[in-house]
Amino acid sequence: MKKLWENYSYALVLLAVSLIFSFVAKAQLNNEDAYITVTIEEGQSLWEIAEVFASEHNFTENEFVSWVEKENGIIGEMVFPGDELVIPVVAEQMEPTQIAGAER
């Protein structure tokens, strides 16, 4: 056993560090942003949605609106009733949601 350790100690340490890193990386991925779909109601804007979900995403309202525009192919912040948008939320707080007006 001692000879095995002497010959392969670097490989064994590298393997152990790799496994630990893998577990940490997996845990980090599980805590990152998740996505939900919301349906736009009459009179809603992207800014109102950003305000409603302000505590559930890691963006400023400006960054949130830009992200939603980019990911949903929206030009000029124009959304219409019935549009379904994918929005980012923190995974731990995620729950299926459809919002009516600016309330939740």
GROMACS .gro file of C-alpha atoms in nm:
model
  104
    1MET     CA    1   0.000   0.000   0.000
    2LYS     CA    2   0.284   0.238   0.083
    3LYS     CA    3   0.442   0.176  -0.256
    4LEU     CA    4   0.110   0.242  -0.428
    5TRP     CA    5   0.080   0.575  -0.244
    6GLU     CA    6   0.439   0.671  -0.332
    7ASN     CA    7   0.386   0.598  -0.701
    8TYR     CA    8   0.039   0.748  -0.743
    9SER     CA    9   0.002   1.008  -0.466
   10TYR     CA   10  -0.026   1.299  -0.710
   11ALA     CA   11  -0.289   1.120  -0.916
   12LEU     CA   12  -0.489   1.026  -0.606
   13VAL     CA   13  -0.477   1.381  -0.470
   14LEU     CA   14  -0.578   1.517  -0.811
   15LEU     CA   15  -0.868   1.272  -0.824
   16ALA     CA   16  -0.986   1.372  -0.476
   17VAL     CA   17  -0.964   1.745  -0.556
   18SER     CA   18  -1.150   1.689  -0.884
   19LEU     CA   19  -1.433   1.508  -0.706
   20ILE     CA   20  -1.463   1.783  -0.446
   21PHE     CA   21  -1.464   2.048  -0.718
   22SER     CA   22  -1.734   1.858  -0.907
   23PHE     CA   23  -1.961   1.847  -0.603
   24VAL     CA   24  -1.910   2.218  -0.535
   25ALA     CA   25  -1.976   2.307  -0.900
   26LYS     CA   26  -2.294   2.097  -0.902
   27ALA     CA   27  -2.416   2.270  -0.586
   28GLN     CA   28  -2.346   2.611  -0.742
   29LEU     CA   29  -2.544   2.522  -1.056
   30ASN     CA   30  -2.844   2.422  -0.847
   31ASN     CA   31  -2.850   2.765  -0.678
   32GLU     CA   32  -2.824   2.974  -0.994
   33ASP     CA   33  -3.108   3.142  -1.176
   34ALA     CA   34  -3.406   2.945  -1.296
   35TYR     CA   35  -3.673   3.057  -1.537
   36ILE     CA   36  -4.048   3.085  -1.527
   37THR     CA   37  -4.302   3.190  -1.786
   38VAL     CA   38  -4.541   3.477  -1.724
   39THR     CA   39  -4.835   3.579  -1.939
   40ILE     CA   40  -4.869   3.951  -2.007
   41GLU     CA   41  -5.201   4.101  -1.899
   42GLU     CA   42  -5.370   4.415  -2.035
   43GLY     CA   43  -5.176   4.729  -1.940
   44GLN     CA   44  -4.858   4.556  -1.821
   45SER     CA   45  -4.510   4.664  -1.917
   46LEU     CA   46  -4.168   4.506  -1.877
   47TRP     CA   47  -4.089   4.763  -1.609
   48GLU     CA   48  -4.392   4.660  -1.403
   49ILE     CA   49  -4.287   4.296  -1.428
   50ALA     CA   50  -3.934   4.393  -1.322
   51GLU     CA   51  -4.083   4.564  -1.014
   52VAL     CA   52  -4.308   4.269  -0.931
   53PHE     CA   53  -4.019   4.023  -0.947
   54ALA     CA   54  -3.753   4.260  -0.805
   55SER     CA   55  -3.681   4.041  -0.502
   56GLU     CA   56  -3.668   3.722  -0.708
   57HIS     CA   57  -3.388   3.795  -0.955
   58ASN     CA   58  -3.025   3.901  -0.935
   59PHE     CA   59  -3.054   4.195  -1.175
   60THR     CA   60  -3.122   4.565  -1.145
   61GLU     CA   61  -3.451   4.661  -1.310
   62ASN     CA   62  -3.257   4.794  -1.612
   63GLU     CA   63  -3.061   4.468  -1.646
   64PHE     CA   64  -3.378   4.265  -1.598
   65VAL     CA   65  -3.564   4.447  -1.878
   66SER     CA   66  -3.262   4.414  -2.110
   67TRP     CA   67  -3.231   4.040  -2.033
   68VAL     CA   68  -3.602   3.976  -2.093
   69GLU     CA   69  -3.591   4.172  -2.422
   70LYS     CA   70  -3.288   3.979  -2.545
   71GLU     CA   71  -3.403   3.632  -2.442
   72ASN     CA   72  -3.759   3.676  -2.567
   73GLY     CA   73  -3.677   3.861  -2.891
   74ILE     CA   74  -3.853   4.180  -2.786
   75ILE     CA   75  -3.766   4.506  -2.960
   76GLY     CA   76  -3.826   4.840  -2.788
   77GLU     CA   77  -3.988   4.706  -2.469
   78MET     CA   78  -4.312   4.637  -2.657
   79VAL     CA   79  -4.520   4.357  -2.505
   80PHE     CA   80  -4.882   4.275  -2.574
   81PRO     CA   81  -5.158   4.104  -2.374
   82GLY     CA   82  -5.130   3.729  -2.409
   83ASP     CA   83  -4.753   3.731  -2.476
   84GLU     CA   84  -4.572   3.465  -2.277
   85LEU     CA   85  -4.229   3.572  -2.155
   86VAL     CA   86  -3.952   3.371  -1.998
   87ILE     CA   87  -3.810   3.555  -1.698
   88PRO     CA   88  -3.525   3.471  -1.459
   89VAL     CA   89  -3.591   3.412  -1.090
   90VAL     CA   90  -3.376   3.277  -0.809
   91ALA     CA   91  -3.424   2.899  -0.808
   92GLU     CA   92  -3.490   2.872  -0.433
   93GLN     CA   93  -3.786   3.111  -0.458
   94MET     CA   94  -3.924   2.971  -0.783
   95GLU     CA   95  -4.290   2.881  -0.807
   96PRO     CA   96  -4.523   2.855  -1.105
   97THR     CA   97  -4.666   3.200  -1.165
   98GLN     CA   98  -4.911   3.389  -1.375
   99ILE     CA   99  -4.944   3.749  -1.271
  100ALA     CA  100  -5.252   3.964  -1.310
  101GLY     CA  101  -5.190   4.335  -1.347
  102ALA     CA  102  -4.897   4.443  -1.134
  103GLU     CA  103  -5.001   4.225  -0.840
  104ARG     CA  104  -4.894   3.876  -0.751
   0.00000   0.00000   0.00000
